[in-house]
Coordinates of C-alpha atoms (C1' of nucleotides) in Angstrom, one line a residue:
Chain A
X1 CA 16.9 -5.0 249.7
X2 CA 13.9 -3.8 247.8
X3 CA 10.5 -5.4 248.0
X4 CA 7.3 -5.0 245.8
X5 CA 3.6 -5.2 247.5
X6 CA 3.6 -9.0 247.3
X7 CA 7.2 -9.6 248.6
X8 CA 6.6 -7.5 251.2
X9 CA 3.3 -8.9 252.1
X10 CA 4.8 -12.4 252.1
X11 CA 7.6 -11.3 254.4
X12 CA 5.3 -10.0 256.9
X13 CA 2.1 -12.0 256.5
X14 CA -0.3 -9.5 255.3
X15 CA -2.3 -9.0 252.2
X16 CA -1.2 -6.8 249.4
X17 CA -4.6 -4.9 249.8
X18 CA -3.5 -4.2 253.2
X19 CA -0.3 -2.6 252.2
X20 CA -2.1 -0.5 249.6
X21 CA -4.6 0.6 252.4
X22 CA -1.8 1.4 254.7
X23 CA -0.2 3.6 251.7
X24 CA -3.6 5.0 251.1
X25 CA -4.2 6.3 254.9
X26 CA -0.6 7.3 255.1
X27 CA 0.4 4.8 257.7
X28 CA 3.1 3.0 255.4
X29 CA 4.2 4.7 252.4
X30 CA 6.7 3.0 250.0
X31 CA 10.3 4.5 250.0
X32 CA 9.7 5.2 246.1
X33 CA 7.3 4.5 243.3
X34 CA 8.6 2.8 240.1
X35 CA 8.0 4.5 236.8
X36 CA 5.5 1.7 236.1
X37 CA 3.5 2.8 239.2
X38 CA 4.9 -0.2 241.4
X39 CA 5.2 0.5 245.0
X40 CA 8.9 -0.2 246.0
X41 CA 9.6 -0.8 249.8
X42 CA 12.9 -0.7 251.5
X43 CA 14.2 -1.9 254.8
X44 CA 13.2 1.1 256.9
X45 CA 9.7 0.3 255.8
X46 CA 10.1 -3.2 256.5
X47 CA 11.0 -2.5 260.2
X48 CA 8.1 0.3 260.3
X49 CA 5.7 -2.5 259.2
X50 CA 6.9 -4.6 261.9
X51 CA 6.2 -2.0 264.3
X52 CA 2.9 -1.4 263.0
X53 CA 2.2 -5.2 263.3
X54 CA 3.4 -5.2 266.8
X55 CA 0.8 -2.7 267.8
X56 CA -1.8 -4.2 265.8
X57 CA -1.5 -7.3 267.6
X58 CA -2.2 -5.6 270.8
X59 CA -5.4 -4.5 269.2
X60 CA -4.4 -0.7 268.7
X61 CA -6.2 0.9 266.1
X62 CA -4.3 2.1 263.0
X63 CA -4.8 5.8 263.7
X64 CA -3.3 5.5 267.2
X65 CA -0.5 3.4 265.7
X66 CA 0.3 6.4 263.3
X67 CA 0.5 8.6 266.2
X68 CA 2.5 6.5 268.4
X69 CA 4.9 5.9 265.4
X70 CA 5.1 9.6 264.6
X71 CA 6.3 10.6 268.2
X72 CA 9.3 8.9 269.3
X73 CA 8.7 7.3 272.6
X74 CA 6.8 9.7 274.6
X75 CA 3.2 8.9 273.9
X76 CA 3.7 5.3 273.4
X77 CA 3.7 4.5 277.1
X78 CA 0.6 6.5 277.8
X79 CA -1.3 5.3 274.6
X80 CA -0.5 1.7 275.7
X81 CA -1.8 2.4 279.1
X82 CA -5.0 3.8 277.9
X83 CA -5.2 1.1 275.6
X84 CA -4.9 -1.4 278.4
X85 CA -7.8 0.3 280.3
X86 CA -9.9 -0.2 277.4
X87 CA -9.0 -3.7 277.0
X88 CA -9.7 -4.5 280.8
X89 CA -13.3 -2.8 280.5
X90 CA -14.1 -4.7 277.4
X91 CA -13.0 -7.9 279.0
X92 CA -15.1 -7.1 282.1
X93 CA -18.1 -6.5 279.9
X94 CA -17.5 -9.9 278.0
X95 CA -17.2 -11.6 281.3
X96 CA -20.7 -10.3 282.3
X97 CA -22.0 -11.1 278.9
X98 CA -20.9 -14.8 279.3
X99 CA -22.5 -15.0 282.6
X100 CA -25.8 -13.6 281.5
X101 CA -25.8 -15.9 278.3
X102 CA -25.2 -18.8 280.5
X103 CA -28.1 -18.0 282.8
X104 CA -30.4 -17.6 279.8
X105 CA -29.2 -20.8 278.3
X106 CA -30.2 -22.6 281.6
X107 CA -33.5 -20.9 281.8
X108 CA -34.6 -21.8 278.1
X109 CA -33.3 -25.3 278.9
X110 CA -35.5 -25.3 281.9
X111 CA -38.5 -24.1 280.0
X112 CA -38.2 -26.7 277.3
X113 CA -37.3 -29.7 279.3
X114 CA -39.5 -29.4 282.2
X115 CA -42.7 -28.1 283.4
X116 CA -44.6 -30.4 285.8
X117 CA -45.9 -28.5 288.7
X118 CA -45.2 -29.4 292.2
X119 CA -45.5 -27.4 295.3
X120 CA -41.9 -26.6 296.0
X121 CA -42.0 -23.4 298.2
X122 CA -41.7 -25.7 301.2
X123 CA -38.6 -27.1 299.9
X124 CA -37.1 -23.7 299.2
X125 CA -37.8 -22.6 302.8
X126 CA -36.6 -25.7 304.1
X127 CA -33.4 -25.5 302.2
X128 CA -32.8 -22.0 303.3
X129 CA -33.4 -22.8 307.1
X130 CA -31.2 -25.7 306.9
X131 CA -28.5 -23.8 305.0
X132 CA -28.6 -21.0 307.8
X133 CA -28.2 -23.6 310.5
X134 CA -25.3 -25.2 309.0
X135 CA -23.3 -22.5 307.3
X136 CA -25.1 -19.4 308.2
X137 CA -22.5 -17.6 310.3
X138 CA -19.2 -18.7 308.8
X139 CA -20.4 -17.8 305.1
X140 CA -21.7 -14.5 306.4
X141 CA -18.2 -13.9 307.7
X142 CA -16.4 -15.0 304.7
X143 CA -18.6 -13.4 301.9
X144 CA -20.1 -10.5 303.6
X145 CA -23.7 -10.1 304.9
X146 CA -25.0 -8.4 301.8
X147 CA -23.7 -11.1 299.4
X148 CA -25.2 -13.8 301.5
X149 CA -28.5 -11.9 301.7
X150 CA -28.7 -11.3 298.1
X151 CA -28.0 -14.8 297.5
X152 CA -30.9 -16.0 299.7
X153 CA -33.1 -13.4 298.0
X154 CA -32.2 -14.9 294.7
X155 CA -33.0 -18.3 296.1
X156 CA -36.6 -17.3 297.4
X157 CA -37.2 -15.8 293.9
X158 CA -36.4 -18.7 291.8
X159 CA -39.4 -19.9 289.9
X160 CA -40.3 -23.6 290.0
X161 CA -38.6 -24.3 286.7
X162 CA -35.4 -22.7 288.0
X163 CA -35.6 -24.7 291.2
X164 CA -35.9 -27.9 289.3
X165 CA -33.3 -27.0 287.2
X166 CA -30.8 -26.3 290.0
X167 CA -31.6 -29.6 291.6
X168 CA -31.4 -31.1 288.2
X169 CA -28.0 -29.5 287.9
X170 CA -26.9 -30.9 291.2
X171 CA -27.6 -34.1 290.4
X172 CA -25.8 -33.9 287.0
X173 CA -22.8 -32.4 288.8
X174 CA -22.5 -35.4 291.0
X175 CA -22.9 -37.9 288.1
X176 CA -20.4 -36.1 285.7
X177 CA -17.9 -35.7 288.8
X178 CA -18.1 -39.4 289.6
X179 CA -17.3 -40.4 286.1
X180 CA -14.6 -37.8 285.7
X181 CA -12.9 -38.9 289.0
X182 CA -12.4 -42.2 287.5
X183 CA -10.3 -40.6 285.0
X184 CA -8.2 -38.9 287.5
X185 CA -7.5 -36.0 285.3
X186 CA -9.1 -32.7 286.5
X187 CA -8.1 -31.1 283.2
X188 CA -9.9 -33.6 281.2
X189 CA -13.1 -33.0 279.4
X190 CA -15.4 -34.5 281.8
X191 CA -13.9 -32.9 285.0
X192 CA -14.0 -29.5 282.9
X193 CA -17.7 -30.3 282.1
X194 CA -18.3 -30.8 285.8
X195 CA -16.6 -27.3 286.6
X196 CA -18.8 -25.7 283.7
X197 CA -21.9 -27.1 285.4
X198 CA -20.8 -26.1 288.7
X199 CA -20.5 -22.4 287.4
X200 CA -24.0 -22.5 285.9
X201 CA -25.3 -23.7 289.5
X202 CA -23.4 -21.0 291.0
X203 CA -25.0 -18.5 288.7
X204 CA -28.4 -19.2 290.4
X205 CA -27.3 -18.2 293.6
X206 CA -24.8 -15.4 293.4
X207 CA -25.7 -12.1 292.5
X208 CA -22.7 -11.6 290.5
X209 CA -20.5 -14.2 289.1
X210 CA -16.9 -13.6 289.2
X211 CA -13.7 -15.8 288.7
X212 CA -12.1 -15.3 291.8
X213 CA -15.2 -15.9 293.8
X214 CA -15.7 -19.3 292.1
X215 CA -12.1 -20.1 292.5
X216 CA -12.4 -19.1 296.1
X217 CA -15.2 -21.3 296.7
X218 CA -13.5 -24.3 295.1
X219 CA -10.9 -23.6 297.7
X220 CA -13.2 -23.7 300.4
X221 CA -14.6 -26.9 299.4
X222 CA -11.6 -28.8 300.5
X223 CA -10.9 -26.5 303.7
X224 CA -14.3 -27.1 305.0
X225 CA -15.0 -30.8 306.0
X226 CA -18.8 -30.4 305.7
X227 CA -18.3 -29.5 302.0
X228 CA -15.8 -32.3 301.4
X229 CA -18.0 -34.7 303.3
X230 CA -20.8 -33.8 300.8
X231 CA -18.7 -34.5 297.9
X232 CA -16.6 -37.1 299.1
X233 CA -19.5 -39.2 300.1
X234 CA -19.3 -41.7 297.3
X235 CA -15.6 -41.4 296.5
X236 CA -13.0 -40.0 299.1
X237 CA -11.0 -37.1 297.2
X238 CA -13.8 -35.9 295.1
X239 CA -13.9 -32.6 296.6
X240 CA -10.3 -32.0 296.0
X241 CA -10.7 -33.3 292.4
X242 CA -13.5 -30.9 292.0
X243 CA -11.5 -27.9 293.3
X244 CA -8.5 -28.8 290.8
X245 CA -11.1 -29.0 288.0
X246 CA -12.6 -25.7 288.9
X247 CA -9.1 -24.1 289.2
X248 CA -8.2 -25.4 285.8
X249 CA -11.6 -24.4 284.5
X250 CA -11.8 -20.8 285.8
X251 CA -12.0 -19.3 282.6
Chain B
X1 CA -52.0 1.2 272.6
X2 CA -50.4 2.2 269.7
X3 CA -47.2 3.9 269.2
X4 CA -45.4 6.1 266.6
X5 CA -41.5 5.6 266.2
X6 CA -40.7 8.2 268.8
X7 CA -43.3 7.1 271.5
X8 CA -41.9 3.4 271.0
X9 CA -38.4 4.6 271.0
X10 CA -38.8 6.4 274.3
X11 CA -40.5 3.5 275.9
X12 CA -37.9 1.1 274.9
X13 CA -35.0 3.5 275.1
X14 CA -33.8 3.1 271.3
X15 CA -33.5 6.0 268.9
X16 CA -36.0 6.5 266.2
X17 CA -33.2 5.8 263.8
X18 CA -32.8 2.3 265.0
X19 CA -36.5 1.5 264.8
X20 CA -36.4 2.6 261.0
X21 CA -33.3 0.5 260.6
X22 CA -35.0 -2.6 262.1
X23 CA -37.8 -2.1 259.9
X24 CA -35.6 -1.8 256.9
X25 CA -33.8 -5.1 257.6
X26 CA -37.0 -6.7 258.5
X27 CA -36.1 -7.2 262.0
X28 CA -39.1 -5.4 263.4
X29 CA -41.7 -4.2 261.3
X30 CA -44.6 -1.8 262.4
X31 CA -48.2 -3.4 262.6
X32 CA -49.4 -1.2 260.0
X33 CA -48.5 2.0 258.1
X34 CA -50.6 5.1 258.4
X35 CA -52.3 6.8 255.2
X36 CA -49.7 9.5 255.8
X37 CA -46.8 7.0 255.7
X38 CA -46.3 7.0 259.5
X39 CA -45.1 3.7 261.2
X40 CA -47.6 2.5 263.9
X41 CA -46.7 -0.2 266.3
X42 CA -48.7 -2.3 268.5
X43 CA -48.3 -4.1 271.6
X44 CA -46.9 -7.4 270.1
X45 CA -44.3 -5.1 268.5
X46 CA -43.6 -3.8 271.9
X47 CA -42.9 -7.3 272.9
X48 CA -40.8 -8.3 270.1
X49 CA -38.7 -5.4 270.6
X50 CA -38.1 -6.3 274.2
X51 CA -37.1 -9.6 273.1
X52 CA -34.8 -8.0 270.5
X53 CA -33.3 -5.8 273.1
X54 CA -32.8 -8.6 275.4
X55 CA -30.6 -10.5 273.0
X56 CA -28.8 -7.6 271.8
X57 CA -27.6 -6.9 275.4
X58 CA -26.2 -10.4 275.1
X59 CA -24.1 -9.1 272.3
X60 CA -25.9 -11.2 269.7
X61 CA -25.9 -9.7 266.2
X62 CA -29.2 -8.7 264.7
X63 CA -29.2 -11.3 262.0
X64 CA -29.0 -14.0 264.5
X65 CA -31.5 -12.5 266.6
X66 CA -33.8 -12.4 263.8
X67 CA -33.3 -16.3 263.2
X68 CA -33.8 -16.9 267.0
X69 CA -37.1 -14.9 267.0
X70 CA -38.3 -16.7 263.8
X71 CA -38.0 -20.3 265.1
X72 CA -39.9 -20.7 268.6
X73 CA -37.4 -22.1 270.9
X74 CA -35.6 -24.6 269.3
X75 CA -32.6 -22.8 267.8
X76 CA -32.6 -20.2 270.6
X77 CA -30.7 -22.4 272.9
X78 CA -28.1 -23.6 270.4
X79 CA -27.7 -20.1 269.0
X80 CA -27.0 -18.9 272.6
X81 CA -24.5 -21.7 273.2
X82 CA -22.7 -20.8 270.0
X83 CA -22.8 -17.3 270.9
X84 CA -21.3 -18.2 274.4
X85 CA -18.2 -19.9 272.8
X86 CA -17.6 -16.8 270.7
X87 CA -17.8 -14.6 273.7
X88 CA -15.3 -17.1 275.5
X89 CA -12.9 -17.1 272.9
X90 CA -13.1 -13.5 272.6
X91 CA -12.4 -12.9 276.3
X92 CA -9.5 -15.2 276.0
X93 CA -8.0 -13.3 273.3
X94 CA -8.3 -10.1 275.2
X95 CA -6.7 -11.7 278.2
X96 CA -3.7 -12.4 276.1
X97 CA -3.8 -8.9 274.8
X98 CA -3.9 -7.3 278.2
X99 CA -0.9 -9.3 279.3
X100 CA 1.1 -8.5 276.2
X101 CA 0.3 -4.8 276.5
X102 CA 1.4 -4.8 280.0
X103 CA 4.7 -6.5 279.2
X104 CA 5.4 -3.9 276.6
X105 CA 4.4 -1.2 278.9
X106 CA 7.0 -2.4 281.4
X107 CA 9.6 -2.7 278.5
X108 CA 9.1 0.7 277.4
X109 CA 9.1 1.8 280.9
X110 CA 12.5 0.1 281.6
X111 CA 13.9 1.6 278.2
X112 CA 13.1 5.1 279.1
X113 CA 13.9 5.1 282.8
X114 CA 16.9 3.1 283.2
X115 CA 19.8 2.2 281.0
X116 CA 23.1 2.1 283.0
X117 CA 25.0 -1.1 282.1
X118 CA 26.0 -3.6 284.7
X119 CA 27.2 -7.1 284.4
X120 CA 24.2 -8.9 285.6
X121 CA 24.5 -12.4 284.0
X122 CA 26.1 -13.6 287.0
X123 CA 22.9 -12.6 289.0
X124 CA 20.9 -14.4 286.8
X125 CA 22.5 -17.5 286.9
X126 CA 23.0 -17.1 290.5
X127 CA 19.3 -16.5 290.9
X128 CA 18.4 -19.7 288.9
X129 CA 20.7 -22.1 290.9
X130 CA 19.2 -20.7 294.1
X131 CA 15.9 -21.2 292.9
X132 CA 16.4 -24.6 291.6
X133 CA 17.7 -25.6 294.9
X134 CA 14.9 -24.2 297.1
X135 CA 11.9 -25.0 295.0
X136 CA 13.1 -26.9 292.0
X137 CA 11.3 -30.3 292.6
X138 CA 8.2 -29.1 294.1
X139 CA 7.6 -26.4 291.5
X140 CA 8.2 -28.9 288.9
X141 CA 5.7 -31.3 290.1
X142 CA 3.1 -28.7 290.6
X143 CA 3.4 -26.8 287.3
X144 CA 4.9 -29.4 285.0
X145 CA 8.1 -29.5 283.8
X146 CA 7.8 -27.7 280.6
X147 CA 6.3 -24.7 282.2
X148 CA 9.1 -24.4 284.7
X149 CA 11.8 -24.9 281.9
X150 CA 10.1 -22.3 279.8
X151 CA 10.1 -20.0 282.8
X152 CA 13.7 -20.5 283.2
X153 CA 14.4 -19.9 279.6
X154 CA 12.5 -16.8 279.9
X155 CA 14.7 -15.7 282.9
X156 CA 18.0 -16.3 280.9
X157 CA 16.9 -14.3 278.1
X158 CA 15.8 -11.3 280.1
X159 CA 17.8 -8.2 278.8
X160 CA 19.5 -6.4 281.4
X161 CA 16.8 -3.6 281.5
X162 CA 14.3 -6.2 281.9
X163 CA 16.2 -7.7 284.8
X164 CA 16.5 -4.4 286.6
X165 CA 13.0 -3.7 286.0
X166 CA 12.0 -7.0 287.5
X167 CA 14.1 -6.4 290.6
X168 CA 12.6 -2.9 290.8
X169 CA 9.2 -4.4 290.5
X170 CA 10.0 -6.7 293.4
X171 CA 11.1 -3.8 295.5
X172 CA 8.0 -1.7 294.4
X173 CA 5.8 -4.7 295.3
X174 CA 7.3 -4.9 298.9
X175 CA 6.9 -1.2 299.3
X176 CA 3.3 -0.9 298.3
X177 CA 2.3 -4.1 299.8
X178 CA 3.6 -2.7 303.1
X179 CA 1.6 0.2 302.8
X180 CA -1.4 -1.6 301.8
X181 CA -1.1 -3.9 304.9
X182 CA -1.7 -0.9 307.3
X183 CA -5.1 -0.4 305.9
X184 CA -5.9 -3.9 306.4
X185 CA -8.1 -3.9 303.3
X186 CA -7.2 -6.4 300.5
X187 CA -9.9 -4.8 298.3
X188 CA -8.4 -1.3 298.7
X189 CA -6.7 0.5 296.0
X190 CA -3.3 0.0 297.3
X191 CA -3.6 -3.7 297.8
X192 CA -5.0 -3.9 294.4
X193 CA -2.1 -1.9 292.9
X194 CA 0.0 -4.7 294.7
X195 CA -1.8 -7.5 293.0
X196 CA -1.5 -5.6 289.7
X197 CA 2.1 -5.2 290.1
X198 CA 2.6 -8.9 291.1
X199 CA 0.9 -9.7 287.8
X200 CA 3.3 -7.7 286.1
X201 CA 6.0 -9.5 287.7
X202 CA 4.5 -12.7 286.8
X203 CA 4.5 -11.8 283.2
X204 CA 8.3 -11.7 283.1
X205 CA 8.7 -15.5 284.1
X206 CA 5.5 -17.3 282.9
X207 CA 5.0 -18.3 279.4
X208 CA 1.5 -17.6 279.5
X209 CA -0.3 -15.6 282.1
X210 CA -3.6 -17.1 283.2
X211 CA -6.0 -15.9 285.7
X212 CA -6.4 -19.5 287.6
X213 CA -2.4 -19.9 287.5
X214 CA -2.1 -16.4 289.3
X215 CA -4.8 -17.3 291.8
X216 CA -3.2 -20.7 292.3
X217 CA 0.1 -19.1 292.9
X218 CA -1.4 -16.9 295.6
X219 CA -2.8 -19.7 297.3
X220 CA 0.5 -21.2 297.3
X221 CA 2.1 -18.2 298.9
X222 CA 0.3 -19.0 302.3
X223 CA 0.7 -22.7 301.8
X224 CA 4.4 -22.7 301.5
X225 CA 6.3 -21.5 304.5
X226 CA 9.0 -20.4 302.6
X227 CA 6.9 -18.0 300.5
X228 CA 5.2 -16.9 303.7
X229 CA 8.5 -16.3 305.3
X230 CA 9.6 -13.9 302.4
X231 CA 6.4 -11.8 302.4
X232 CA 6.0 -11.9 306.3
X233 CA 9.7 -11.0 307.1
X234 CA 8.7 -7.5 308.1
X235 CA 5.1 -7.8 308.9
X236 CA 3.5 -11.1 309.7
X237 CA 0.1 -11.7 307.9
X238 CA 1.4 -10.0 304.8
X239 CA 1.4 -13.2 302.6
X240 CA -2.2 -13.8 303.6
X241 CA -2.9 -10.4 302.7
X242 CA -1.3 -10.6 299.4
X243 CA -3.2 -13.7 298.5
X244 CA -6.5 -12.0 299.5
X245 CA -5.7 -9.0 297.4
X246 CA -4.7 -11.2 294.4
X247 CA -8.0 -13.2 294.6
X248 CA -10.0 -10.1 294.6
X249 CA -7.9 -8.8 291.9
X250 CA -7.8 -11.6 289.6
X251 CA -9.6 -9.9 286.7
Chain C
dA1 C1' -51.6 31.9 259.8
dT2 C1' -47.5 30.5 261.5
dA3 C1' -44.3 28.0 264.1
dA4 C1' -43.2 24.0 266.7
dA5 C1' -42.8 19.4 266.6
dC6 C1' -43.2 15.1 264.5
dC7 C1' -43.0 12.3 260.5
dT8 C1' -40.8 10.5 256.0
dT9 C1' -37.0 8.8 252.4
dT10 C1' -32.4 9.3 250.9
dA11 C1' -27.7 8.9 251.5
dC12 C1' -22.9 9.6 253.6
dG13 C1' -19.8 8.0 257.5
dC14 C1' -17.3 5.0 260.3
dA15 C1' -12.8 0.5 260.6
dA16 C1' -10.2 -2.2 258.1
dC17 C1' -9.8 -4.2 255.1
dG18 C1' -12.0 -8.6 251.4
dT19 C1' -13.2 -8.9 247.0
dC20 C1' -14.2 -8.3 242.4
dA21 C1' -13.5 -5.7 238.0
dA22 C1' -11.0 -3.7 234.7
dT23 C1' -6.6 -3.1 232.8
dG24 C1' -1.4 -2.4 232.4
dT25 C1' 3.5 -4.8 232.8
dA26 C1' 7.4 -8.0 233.9
dA27 C1' 9.0 -12.4 233.5
dA28 C1' 8.9 -17.3 231.9
dT29 C1' 8.2 -20.6 228.5
dA30 C1' 7.4 -22.5 223.7
Chain D
dT1 C1' 9.3 -13.6 219.4
dA2 C1' 4.7 -14.7 220.7
dT3 C1' 2.1 -16.1 224.3
dT4 C1' 1.0 -17.5 228.7
dT5 C1' 1.5 -16.6 233.5
dA6 C1' 2.3 -14.0 237.3
dC7 C1' 2.1 -9.7 239.4
dA8 C1' 1.0 -4.7 239.3
dT9 C1' -2.2 -0.5 239.4
dT10 C1' -6.7 2.0 240.6
dG11 C1' -11.6 2.2 241.5
dA12 C1' -15.5 0.8 243.8
dC13 C1' -18.7 -1.9 246.6
dG14 C1' -19.7 -4.7 250.9
dT15 C1' -19.2 -5.5 255.6
dT16 C1' -22.3 -3.8 261.2
dG17 C1' -25.3 -0.9 263.3
dC18 C1' -26.7 2.6 263.5
dG19 C1' -25.5 8.5 264.0
dT20 C1' -26.2 12.4 261.6
dA21 C1' -27.7 15.6 258.4
dA22 C1' -30.5 17.0 254.3
dA23 C1' -34.8 18.1 252.1
dG24 C1' -39.4 17.9 252.6
dG25 C1' -44.4 16.5 254.1
dT26 C1' -47.9 16.4 258.3
dT27 C1' -50.0 17.4 262.7
dT28 C1' -51.0 20.0 266.6
dA29 C1' -50.8 24.3 269.2
dT30 C1' -50.9 28.9 269.7

DNA sequence: ATAAACCTTTACGCAACGTCAATGTAAATA
DNA sequence: TATTTACATTGACGTTGCGTAAAGGTTTAT
């Protein structure tokens, strides 16, 4: 079976431009060129193209693909390993970006929607002291001293607007959660919104947001009766519901 | 205070080329141009540059930054929201890429290091039946029918090499885990390697890998005594240790 | 006076094609 | 057979955010 550019393109789902480009850079050359100048591809080119597309889907760049396909099997593995590390790094970067973007969204939100002054230092101190009395030791054991202290530092450094935003967030979480709970589906849009809000909330206190920490906290919510009491106050089962939502959300 | 390109560049940590480029595209223009043609920046330009760099760190592209900075606060938020969605999508894509790359690494590994033929169909069927008897109903309840069936289908479609790879992986996990356990630190390199291996293992059975599912499974390991029995066989506490490692790893 | 340090504009290069443009060829239809 | 239609070719510019010369003018220091 022989193919022209368009035939091959349709077969493999790429544009003719792409095939010409691959020819140009020497990645995939036609088996022969017609007298009229048409590129003609054979079966082995089809196979090679499949391989190329496979690696391309993994995000490998064309130069590297060329190298991989030139040496039989030896480099393929290490190339993939290296590529994998790059991907992981990239993902972590993006993860950080997302959290930072969310923080700054929350901040601009705060700036625009509220600005009435109140003395709230007392509130913060109060909150800290209460928190310490209630959960201090165990949380310190669980998440490490540094984390807790950084978290506390973050709390003390909250601006008034931030603080109001945080309390507003808490209220919003409760509201949305209550509504979501009636649906009974932790994967539904409302429940997911609650998880989302919860993440934003977390970003105010934790020095670094991480997926597993978030999931871990969700886990703790059902394990610790004081947390369940807080969430189940109005509707028993809400803490568990939130945990499920977060576990589904955590991404 | 007035700055030339280089001064401003040093102050803000960008190259002079960058400043000229920003001038060129109209993102940051000097307050005035000297008679000799030198660009001169003032304090307000310094501030604007800070803002530019802030958004740049969030991965926003220069065109969008320009728009954000032109309208006061209104668009900023929605622009960030949109940007956030893009980031999330990108991260999810990369997440998938990583898993696929890992699968194909495992496969090429299998191809190169093992190829002795055995009849193993019986093993697979056996494994399935056993699995069904032991965990069938509960797992089906927990993860949904389709997922389980797809998982089973995947198992049946494992090639011999894959199968051997899987069993090898299981052995390796146990080995590494046992060693890691002696260190007692689930965040250590060995424990993280175990979590990594566990993820690879999972990739063989689950149609789609996801962080929260991995974390969820880890959770289940300590909740379900049959799993704990399997892991704690040699060293009590191993299942819990693995869970912690995975929760830390899950990224 | 001369060199060192700084400034300017112009322009190519990168990755992987998309998208015309201008033109030639093959297959299908009237 | 003549014409339309579909498909082929090469060439070249545009995309993003600058890095990196090149070629030349200005200021400052020695």
